[in-house]
XYZ file of C-alpha atoms in Angstrom:
690
model
C 72.810 41.129 128.574
C 73.964 38.912 131.439
C 74.261 41.954 133.703
C 70.641 42.900 132.936
C 69.600 39.301 133.513
C 71.311 39.230 136.927
C 69.693 42.558 137.801
C 66.239 41.179 136.894
C 66.787 38.055 138.968
C 67.901 40.248 141.880
C 64.719 42.317 141.546
C 62.616 39.128 141.615
C 64.463 37.887 144.688
C 64.157 41.240 146.454
C 60.443 41.443 145.612
C 59.947 38.027 147.201
C 61.488 39.138 150.504
C 58.508 41.352 151.549
C 56.132 38.519 150.671
C 58.082 36.081 152.862
C 58.225 38.660 155.645
C 54.494 39.208 155.275
C 53.784 35.474 155.571
C 55.905 35.235 158.737
C 54.268 38.286 160.252
C 50.797 36.980 159.366
C 51.529 33.719 161.158
C 52.365 35.665 164.303
C 49.264 37.831 164.002
C 47.030 34.791 163.630
C 47.542 33.833 167.263
C 45.998 37.133 168.349
C 42.901 36.916 166.132
C 41.810 33.280 166.058
C 38.986 33.766 168.578
C 37.010 36.085 166.283
C 36.343 33.191 163.880
C 35.428 30.416 166.293
C 31.753 31.308 166.089
C 31.725 31.428 162.297
C 30.037 28.667 160.323
C 33.027 28.676 157.995
C 35.079 27.325 160.885
C 33.674 23.871 160.208
C 35.402 23.732 156.835
C 38.438 25.994 157.146
C 41.132 26.116 159.805
C 40.769 29.237 161.946
C 44.391 30.265 161.505
C 44.077 30.009 157.738
C 40.905 32.093 157.836
C 42.769 34.839 159.682
C 45.560 34.612 157.143
C 43.114 34.883 154.198
C 41.263 37.854 155.704
C 44.442 39.787 156.493
C 45.861 38.945 153.065
C 42.718 40.278 151.410
C 42.914 43.581 153.324
C 46.589 44.114 152.559
C 46.461 43.026 148.923
C 43.514 45.378 148.386
C 45.855 48.306 149.056
C 48.175 47.332 146.175
C 46.870 48.749 142.837
C 47.697 45.807 140.530
C 46.622 43.151 143.021
C 43.489 45.153 143.828
C 42.285 44.737 140.228
C 43.131 41.037 140.332
C 41.096 40.556 143.523
C 38.171 42.511 142.084
C 38.125 40.348 138.935
C 38.196 37.064 140.868
C 35.656 38.265 143.423
C 33.231 39.328 140.692
C 33.465 35.934 139.003
C 32.946 34.122 142.298
C 29.973 36.267 143.299
C 28.248 35.256 140.057
C 28.390 31.546 140.879
C 27.570 31.610 144.578
C 26.034 33.791 147.265
C 28.944 33.740 149.681
C 29.131 35.457 153.020
C 31.908 38.051 153.259
C 34.377 35.806 155.071
C 33.967 32.964 152.569
C 34.227 35.055 149.411
C 37.412 36.688 150.733
C 38.833 33.284 151.561
C 38.028 31.858 148.116
C 39.348 34.992 146.393
C 42.673 34.854 148.219
C 43.008 31.104 147.783
C 42.669 31.453 143.996
C 44.942 34.526 143.975
C 47.705 32.701 145.834
C 47.471 29.736 143.462
C 47.655 31.977 140.384
C 50.489 34.195 141.646
C 52.389 31.156 142.892
C 52.041 29.374 139.550
C 53.185 32.455 137.636
C 56.141 33.078 139.962
C 57.306 29.453 139.766
C 56.908 29.411 135.968
C 58.927 32.605 135.434
C 61.633 31.403 137.844
C 61.986 28.079 136.027
C 62.202 29.832 132.658
C 64.820 32.225 134.031
C 66.950 29.335 135.285
C 66.577 27.247 132.115
C 66.918 29.955 129.452
C 69.256 32.449 131.172
C 67.905 34.989 128.700
C 66.437 38.388 129.497
C 64.183 38.427 126.414
C 62.788 35.003 127.349
C 61.937 36.287 130.824
C 60.194 39.374 129.472
C 58.161 37.256 127.054
C 57.339 34.825 129.877
C 55.977 37.761 131.880
C 53.882 38.855 128.879
C 52.573 35.289 128.465
C 51.737 35.192 132.185
C 49.688 38.366 131.776
C 47.832 36.824 128.833
C 47.346 33.497 130.646
C 46.112 35.199 133.823
C 42.529 35.208 132.545
C 42.814 31.526 131.669
C 44.030 30.679 135.182
C 41.184 32.654 136.754
C 38.688 30.778 134.567
C 40.233 27.411 135.472
C 40.076 28.004 139.214
C 36.638 29.639 139.152
C 35.279 26.755 137.058
C 36.528 24.361 139.705
C 34.506 26.291 142.276
C 31.444 26.157 139.998
C 31.869 22.412 139.429
C 32.164 21.897 143.169
C 28.912 23.797 143.692
C 27.099 21.649 141.108
C 28.406 18.429 142.663
C 27.371 19.569 146.137
C 23.941 20.535 144.783
C 23.443 17.049 143.312
C 24.409 15.483 146.652
C 22.086 17.905 148.462
C 19.180 16.888 146.213
C 19.792 13.220 147.031
C 19.715 14.027 150.740
C 16.643 16.221 150.220
C 14.894 13.274 148.568
C 15.558 11.121 151.630
C 14.299 13.801 154.032
C 11.174 14.417 151.943
C 10.298 10.728 151.932
C 10.220 10.875 155.743
C 8.527 14.230 156.377
C 6.533 14.739 153.108
C 7.052 18.491 153.569
C 9.183 20.456 151.120
C 10.361 23.153 153.532
C 11.213 20.783 156.369
C 13.048 18.399 154.058
C 15.036 21.258 152.578
C 15.974 22.648 155.992
C 17.042 19.270 157.378
C 19.098 18.449 154.276
C 20.806 21.858 154.450
C 22.044 21.270 158.003
C 24.299 18.402 156.931
C 25.292 19.865 153.552
C 28.694 21.467 152.817
C 28.890 25.139 153.620
C 28.812 26.387 150.001
C 25.535 24.713 149.017
C 24.168 25.173 152.536
C 24.057 28.932 151.960
C 21.976 28.428 148.818
C 19.640 25.876 150.401
C 18.970 28.136 153.384
C 18.298 31.036 151.029
C 15.780 28.968 149.025
C 14.157 27.776 152.268
C 13.842 31.392 153.363
C 12.230 32.280 150.014
C 9.572 29.543 149.976
C 8.754 30.065 153.676
C 8.358 33.842 153.488
C 5.073 35.741 153.604
C 5.567 37.002 150.040
C 7.333 34.135 148.233
C 6.671 35.541 144.740
C 8.618 38.722 145.451
C 11.389 36.843 147.249
C 11.562 34.366 144.402
C 11.994 37.146 141.847
C 14.800 38.599 143.954
C 16.479 35.204 144.182
C 16.278 34.674 140.416
C 18.389 37.820 139.985
C 21.234 36.532 142.195
C 21.037 32.733 141.816
C 24.462 31.347 140.812
C 23.190 28.902 138.198
C 20.010 27.955 136.354
C 19.545 24.669 138.193
C 19.126 26.474 141.494
C 16.689 28.909 139.862
C 14.466 26.132 138.556
C 14.684 24.118 141.756
C 13.621 27.155 143.799
C 10.677 27.742 141.471
C 9.577 24.090 141.512
C 9.880 23.939 145.312
C 7.677 27.019 145.597
C 5.045 25.564 143.224
C 4.934 22.284 145.154
C 4.626 24.240 148.418
C 1.760 26.283 146.961
C -0.179 23.638 144.999
C 0.928 20.487 146.756
C 2.642 17.330 145.510
C 0.958 15.158 142.934
C 1.048 11.337 142.780
C 2.039 9.973 139.391
C 2.303 6.505 137.896
C 6.009 6.361 138.773
C 5.617 7.939 142.222
C 5.721 11.452 143.649
C 5.940 14.360 141.221
C 8.396 16.213 143.487
C 10.649 13.171 143.849
C 10.546 12.609 140.090
C 11.583 16.238 139.600
C 14.530 15.750 141.947
C 15.571 12.667 139.972
C 15.527 14.625 136.727
C 17.515 17.449 138.301
C 20.173 15.052 139.581
C 20.424 13.332 136.200
C 20.771 16.630 134.361
C 23.381 17.994 136.779
C 25.449 14.811 136.648
C 25.209 14.865 132.849
C 26.437 18.473 132.854
C 29.323 17.593 135.177
C 30.220 14.637 132.957
C 30.213 16.886 129.896
C 32.514 19.374 131.611
C 34.846 16.642 132.827
C 35.096 14.955 129.412
C 35.689 18.219 127.588
C 38.314 19.263 130.129
C 39.987 15.866 129.745
C 40.074 16.148 125.963
C 41.291 19.749 125.909
C 43.481 19.774 128.996
C 46.910 21.161 128.313
C 46.047 22.474 124.846
C 46.157 26.096 125.994
C 49.657 25.595 127.365
C 50.654 23.680 124.227
C 49.461 26.645 122.169
C 51.506 29.116 124.271
C 54.572 26.922 124.836
C 56.220 27.668 121.427
C 56.691 31.270 122.584
C 58.989 30.089 125.367
C 60.392 27.019 123.607
C 61.627 29.140 120.699
C 64.565 30.335 122.820
C 65.915 26.922 123.897
C 65.298 25.623 120.345
C 67.399 28.452 118.935
C 70.086 27.911 121.547
C 70.234 24.175 120.817
C 70.330 24.712 117.063
C 73.105 27.318 117.288
C 75.111 25.029 119.584
C 74.983 21.901 117.423
C 74.486 23.597 114.030
C 76.364 26.929 114.290
C 75.592 27.718 110.690
C 71.991 28.560 111.706
C 73.088 31.498 113.902
C 73.056 33.836 110.890
C 69.536 32.671 109.979
C 68.063 33.416 113.420
C 69.632 36.888 113.373
C 68.407 37.632 109.868
C 65.198 39.256 108.683
C 63.486 35.977 107.815
C 64.420 34.538 111.222
C 62.701 37.384 113.042
C 59.666 37.163 110.753
C 59.247 33.450 111.522
C 59.678 34.159 115.248
C 56.941 36.800 115.122
C 54.765 34.362 113.166
C 55.217 31.835 115.987
C 54.230 34.418 118.598
C 51.164 35.534 116.624
C 49.999 31.978 115.921
C 50.412 31.029 119.596
C 48.298 33.918 120.836
C 45.613 33.398 118.166
C 45.512 29.641 118.860
C 45.209 30.353 122.576
C 42.222 32.639 121.974
C 40.428 30.121 119.760
C 41.057 27.183 122.115
C 39.522 29.234 124.907
C 36.434 29.635 122.722
C 36.353 25.908 121.931
C 36.495 25.016 125.626
C 33.786 27.434 126.725
C 30.529 25.915 127.950
C 28.431 28.324 129.973
C 31.061 30.982 130.650
C 29.162 33.374 128.395
C 26.497 33.816 130.990
C 29.111 35.235 133.334
C 30.528 37.668 130.783
C 29.460 40.829 129.154
C 26.878 41.887 131.717
C 28.789 45.024 132.650
C 28.554 47.479 129.769
C 29.779 50.475 131.723
C 33.386 49.194 131.806
C 33.742 48.527 128.080
C 36.698 50.558 126.788
C 34.921 50.803 123.438
C 32.177 52.824 125.118
C 34.695 55.385 126.348
C 36.283 55.697 122.916
C 32.870 56.107 121.277
C 32.182 59.054 123.588
C 34.962 61.028 121.878
C 33.338 63.282 119.219
C 35.862 62.606 116.427
C 35.732 58.827 117.031
C 31.932 58.882 117.022
C 31.916 60.784 113.715
C 34.224 58.221 112.072
C 32.449 55.153 113.425
C 28.953 56.360 112.584
C 29.985 56.610 108.931
C 31.238 53.016 108.924
C 28.388 51.256 110.730
C 25.837 49.846 108.255
C 22.704 51.932 107.976
C 19.447 50.677 109.392
C 17.125 48.610 107.229
C 20.047 47.261 105.201
C 21.096 43.646 104.787
C 24.536 44.315 106.334
C 22.931 45.928 109.403
C 20.604 42.963 109.893
C 23.427 40.394 109.481
C 25.688 42.208 111.957
C 22.904 42.578 114.513
C 22.085 38.895 114.270
C 25.736 37.878 114.514
C 26.244 39.915 117.692
C 23.171 38.316 119.232
C 23.953 34.761 118.178
C 27.524 35.031 119.471
C 26.263 36.562 122.733
C 28.609 39.520 122.341
C 28.333 42.382 124.870
C 29.240 44.884 122.141
C 26.937 47.203 120.282
C 27.427 47.669 116.543
C 29.319 50.914 117.121
C 31.564 49.391 119.793
C 32.261 46.432 117.524
C 33.480 48.726 114.730
C 35.651 50.618 117.228
C 37.212 47.294 118.174
C 37.827 46.395 114.526
C 39.359 49.785 113.743
C 41.573 49.614 116.828
C 42.864 46.143 115.936
C 43.523 47.192 112.343
C 45.312 50.410 113.331
C 47.385 48.631 115.982
C 48.396 45.982 113.425
C 49.396 48.651 110.887
C 51.579 50.479 113.420
C 53.084 47.187 114.589
C 54.054 46.141 111.047
C 55.597 49.547 110.320
C 57.631 49.416 113.539
C 58.606 45.831 112.732
C 59.831 46.794 109.261
C 61.902 49.645 110.690
C 63.337 47.298 113.307
C 64.215 44.662 110.689
C 66.060 47.268 108.609
C 67.924 48.478 111.672
C 68.716 44.897 112.671
C 70.032 44.088 109.179
C 72.367 47.101 109.301
C 73.447 46.142 112.791
C 74.239 42.598 111.627
C 76.320 43.904 108.718
C 78.262 46.194 111.027
C 78.854 43.691 113.832
C 78.953 40.155 112.379
C 82.456 38.661 112.050
C 83.728 38.940 108.480
C 85.274 35.584 107.623
C 88.066 35.451 105.078
C 86.492 32.433 103.347
C 83.167 30.588 103.450
C 82.949 27.865 106.108
C 80.264 25.272 105.413
C 79.935 24.262 109.068
C 79.629 27.901 110.118
C 82.192 27.607 112.927
C 85.384 29.621 113.311
C 88.353 28.757 115.427
C 89.599 31.187 118.043
C 92.212 32.763 115.788
C 89.831 32.855 112.823
C 87.156 34.573 114.917
C 89.694 37.140 116.147
C 90.796 37.870 112.559
C 87.142 38.097 111.425
C 86.303 40.625 114.139
C 89.389 42.689 113.225
C 88.343 42.605 109.586
C 84.808 43.781 110.539
C 86.200 46.668 112.591
C 88.534 47.675 109.734
C 85.642 47.558 107.215
C 83.480 49.724 109.485
C 86.293 52.261 109.846
C 86.756 52.403 106.076
C 83.001 52.793 105.440
C 82.707 55.584 108.008
C 85.623 57.482 106.462
C 84.266 56.887 102.967
C 80.898 58.419 103.925
C 82.687 61.536 105.162
C 84.762 62.170 102.040
C 82.435 60.917 99.266
C 79.236 62.825 98.595
C 78.161 60.148 96.115
C 78.028 57.439 98.745
C 74.408 56.706 97.978
C 75.110 56.242 94.280
C 78.443 54.358 94.380
C 79.674 55.514 90.968
C 82.975 54.587 89.401
C 84.622 57.629 90.974
C 83.328 56.455 94.349
C 84.994 53.094 93.774
C 88.331 54.792 93.129
C 87.946 56.859 96.302
C 87.179 53.684 98.225
C 90.304 51.941 96.862
C 92.458 54.892 97.948
C 90.962 54.810 101.463
C 91.566 51.045 101.705
C 95.192 51.481 100.619
C 95.719 54.295 103.100
C 94.220 52.271 105.932
C 95.848 48.915 105.231
C 99.251 49.984 103.895
C 101.088 49.232 100.685
C 101.727 45.559 101.483
C 98.313 44.423 100.097
C 98.500 42.749 96.692
C 96.078 43.438 93.841
C 93.906 40.358 94.474
C 93.501 41.150 98.179
C 92.735 44.796 97.370
C 90.075 43.744 94.841
C 88.563 41.298 97.319
C 88.421 43.909 100.100
C 86.918 46.477 97.738
C 84.188 44.106 96.560
C 83.432 43.053 100.138
C 83.067 46.614 101.400
C 81.068 47.677 98.350
C 78.711 44.743 98.927
C 78.263 45.800 102.547
C 77.578 49.409 101.577
C 75.102 48.387 98.912
C 73.317 46.220 101.476
C 73.228 49.092 103.967
C 71.901 51.462 101.323
C 69.068 49.062 100.512
C 67.909 48.948 104.116
C 65.221 51.628 104.163
C 61.436 51.619 104.431
C 60.120 50.736 100.973
C 56.791 51.405 99.345
C 55.873 47.724 99.153
C 56.417 47.423 102.900
C 53.768 50.096 103.326
C 51.453 47.986 101.169
C 52.215 44.954 103.365
C 51.374 46.994 106.477
C 48.088 48.065 104.891
C 47.329 44.459 103.887
C 48.033 43.168 107.401
C 45.845 45.942 108.832
C 43.002 44.909 106.522
C 43.358 41.272 107.582
C 43.500 42.283 111.256
C 40.396 44.436 110.704
C 38.456 41.236 109.984
C 39.870 39.224 112.906
C 37.186 40.385 115.422
C 34.546 39.395 112.847
C 36.115 35.956 112.398
C 36.232 35.491 116.162
C 32.506 36.221 116.390
C 31.795 33.774 113.557
C 33.881 31.109 115.283
C 32.156 31.818 118.590
C 28.759 31.491 116.916
C 29.810 28.127 115.518
C 30.868 26.954 118.968
C 27.550 28.088 120.404
C 25.719 26.239 117.625
C 27.382 23.044 118.821
C 25.854 23.674 122.257
C 22.341 24.437 120.976
C 21.176 20.824 120.905
C 22.356 20.329 124.468
C 20.229 23.264 125.610
C 17.219 21.943 123.664
C 17.622 18.612 125.486
C 17.613 20.528 128.753
C 14.407 22.268 127.655
C 12.861 18.803 127.194
C 13.726 17.962 130.802
C 12.368 21.293 132.030
C 9.093 20.958 130.112
C 8.641 17.366 131.306
C 8.744 18.771 134.855
C 6.426 21.719 134.237
C 3.792 19.751 132.321
C 3.035 17.708 135.449
C 1.549 20.774 137.174
C -2.141 21.417 136.641
C -3.212 24.498 134.723
C 0.259 25.043 133.301
C 0.067 27.725 130.573
C 2.246 28.432 127.541
C 3.363 31.848 128.777
C 4.531 30.279 132.068
C 6.539 27.676 130.134
C 8.111 30.457 128.079
C 9.077 32.375 131.227
C 10.725 29.289 132.719
C 12.555 28.532 129.468
C 13.842 32.107 129.312
C 14.979 31.860 132.939
C 16.813 28.601 132.238
C 18.280 29.451 128.829
C 21.718 30.733 127.890
C 21.926 30.392 124.106
C 18.274 31.112 123.268
C 17.813 33.666 126.021
C 17.449 36.782 123.848
C 14.712 35.497 121.471
C 12.889 33.852 124.390
C 12.931 37.092 126.345
C 11.464 38.953 123.378
C 8.763 36.301 123.013
C 7.849 36.617 126.710
C 7.552 40.407 126.398
C 5.431 40.199 123.240
C 3.243 37.293 124.327
C 0.418 39.402 125.724
C 0.197 41.336 122.447
C -0.505 38.117 120.581
C 0.514 34.577 121.483
C 0.746 33.174 117.980
C 2.559 36.211 116.578
C 5.106 36.127 119.409
C 5.765 32.400 118.943
C 6.019 32.704 115.163
C 8.564 35.508 115.633
C 10.435 33.204 118.022
C 10.643 30.564 115.286
C 12.086 33.129 112.873
C 14.660 34.452 115.355
C 15.855 31.005 116.432
C 15.588 28.742 113.379
C 17.184 25.710 115.013
C 15.350 22.530 114.006
C 14.999 20.883 117.433
C 14.078 24.180 119.086
C 11.611 24.911 116.302
C 9.746 21.678 117.099
C 9.325 22.810 120.711
C 7.933 26.174 119.568
C 5.500 24.437 117.214
C 4.141 22.419 120.130
C 3.800 25.591 122.191
C 1.798 27.164 119.343
C -0.503 24.130 119.316
C -0.842 24.300 123.119
C -1.794 27.967 122.943
C -4.642 27.260 120.487
C -6.175 23.797 120.876
C -4.757 21.489 123.553
C -3.092 21.744 126.966
C 0.664 21.833 127.530
C 0.572 18.303 128.943
C -1.230 16.962 125.868
C 1.041 18.798 123.445
C 4.171 17.350 125.064
C 2.710 13.978 126.055
C 5.285 12.046 124.031
C 8.189 13.494 126.037
C 7.581 11.053 128.868
C 7.061 8.139 126.488
C 10.341 8.835 124.668
C 12.528 9.454 127.713
C 14.583 6.325 127.069
C 15.172 7.351 123.468
C 16.106 10.895 124.487
C 18.572 9.531 127.070
C 20.375 7.397 124.470
C 20.220 10.190 121.914
C 21.689 12.627 124.422
C 24.555 10.235 125.186
C 25.322 9.918 121.476
C 25.192 13.694 120.988
C 27.494 14.197 123.969
C 30.044 11.814 122.480
C 29.927 13.535 119.098
C 30.058 17.020 120.626
C 33.109 16.242 122.753
C 34.776 14.496 119.816
C 34.184 17.440 117.481
C 35.490 19.964 119.990
C 38.503 17.783 120.816
C 39.460 17.410 117.137
C 39.001 21.121 116.499
C 40.921 22.078 119.650
C 43.824 19.760 118.839
C 43.996 21.007 115.252
C 44.215 24.603 116.481
C 46.467 23.912 119.470
C 49.251 22.175 117.562
C 49.557 24.768 114.791
C 52.151 26.904 116.678
C 54.160 23.793 117.602
C 54.180 22.688 113.963
C 55.431 26.115 112.882
C 58.106 25.968 115.581
C 59.400 22.553 114.527
C 59.346 22.929 110.751
C 59.962 26.651 110.215
C 62.150 27.456 113.224
C 64.128 24.223 113.612
C 64.216 22.179 110.389
C 63.939 24.961 107.798
C 66.937 27.018 109.115
C 69.220 23.976 108.837
C 68.178 23.233 105.260
C 68.153 26.877 104.197
C 71.587 27.768 105.584
C 73.121 24.508 104.309
C 71.900 25.254 100.794
C 73.140 28.846 101.089
C 76.565 27.671 102.179
C 76.790 25.045 99.451
C 75.803 27.656 96.870
C 78.539 30.005 98.097
C 81.136 27.238 98.007
C 80.159 26.321 94.437
C 80.561 29.933 93.370
C 84.036 30.025 94.885
C 84.989 26.772 93.166
């Protein structure tokens, strides 16, 4: 084991040498290529030598298969939250890649030094692969938060410029010139849109690529003010009031993200840490309580260890769901790369799945369709059943392999564990006692192997088999063994053989594998239900944002209900699907479309908005229907603060309850329980001897 460990460490060290050489070589190459970046706008924010380093790193890493996929994943996530130029997106991609790879390399190195265990290193690598997505999300979210903060600062500067020039386009252009590079790209793009000859077409194109909903709405409002002009209100300019509401909403969103991150920070690592801590815990327990060594090597020890691993991974997945805010809008848009789609294209798989998917016009079909929509899943019903079947089948195979391994391990323990002459309560053997125990184990193995060769009834162990065994023991040990020692050796070897004979795959283990497969079959369904619950906690927040959006739109003259619906659909994340259907069906009948919207999204606060839209489509204007929004702004602000506190508190409690489950299992089942269990076993054996 130590030789394999040293070999693995050597491989890690050797693999680091090309990376170090590459860094040194890149530093030398930078001197030759700095001039090509002096004219770049990115030069204002990033050192030219570092830009050269990032660009060359991107080109060279793109030629390595594994790293190429990593770069593509990070680049795709970044492109969804900002319209970078090529130099900047490569720089941001490599910066995040270096942070992730560096963190993983340092973590695995520390674990290798602390544990000095090959299995621990392999598990650490597996955990790093699982945690890679989490690290990407963490770093990309930081970029998104930075964009929102810069946008809020840009709006404040835009307000100042507009107060001087009273022109939307000029104020936007002047504010963009002193803005950070990231938001400057967006501001210049919006300025280009509202100043173009065909702003409607340009605006539609920008909606498709805008990194977040705030920029979408701001671009649309800026265009409407450019087209229809600003409007003086009781509290001042309509455009300036809109900017104030945008800044308040963005800062509220940033506060919500910061508070949730503060409450949940570290929980993902706490959920995964028992996987790695299980090895030092076992080492410590075996050092100070040697009696527990047999427990950790036994069947129940391995079962508890697997339970710790499974609970850690499941807790990690659920904590990720608890901490999600708007990540869903960045996921699931690419259906062509779903592995379920490829599997469903196989004829035999399609035939099986089609028989399992609920038929149309049934209650089960309607419930599944609604669940997929409400959880914002990218899967179709057929793909979802492929996922469930795959998880169930994989769990069944895993349990079967685990049972076979546990039987093999039990036989291996019987054949290799030192055979002590008498029970030792403390579980420790002196040097001479350990040497005698190992000799006794080797002698027992030799006798059992010879017995299997000469006795055809080995599996039955009849009385005649016992006599044959006694003769073999006498022939192996000599005639100087007294009757009591011979009886003791015979009983010991018979007990070992009976234990070995019992180690085979049993029918009830097959039932356990089937039961685990059935439970695993429902795990994807439970994840969707949990995800829907998390999204339900965010529904009220989105309704509050709708209030802010409508309070902006209602200030424009001749604002219609269908226009409000379009803007709500553009801004929405959770209610996007029913709103989109209402927009498409609106021309066929306004009231019917809005009534269908109420049925598809039966959330109380959202339902009140739809009721007002129905009234605005029949009798009064949008401004009259939502007139109380402005009067109750102070109440809504306090109510929103209270809801934020309760939302963060609920998510924090739920996240902590889930995150500490693996640690609890580690402490009580893998540390305390082995001591109690083995102590009781030893005391029971001693009592039998006495």
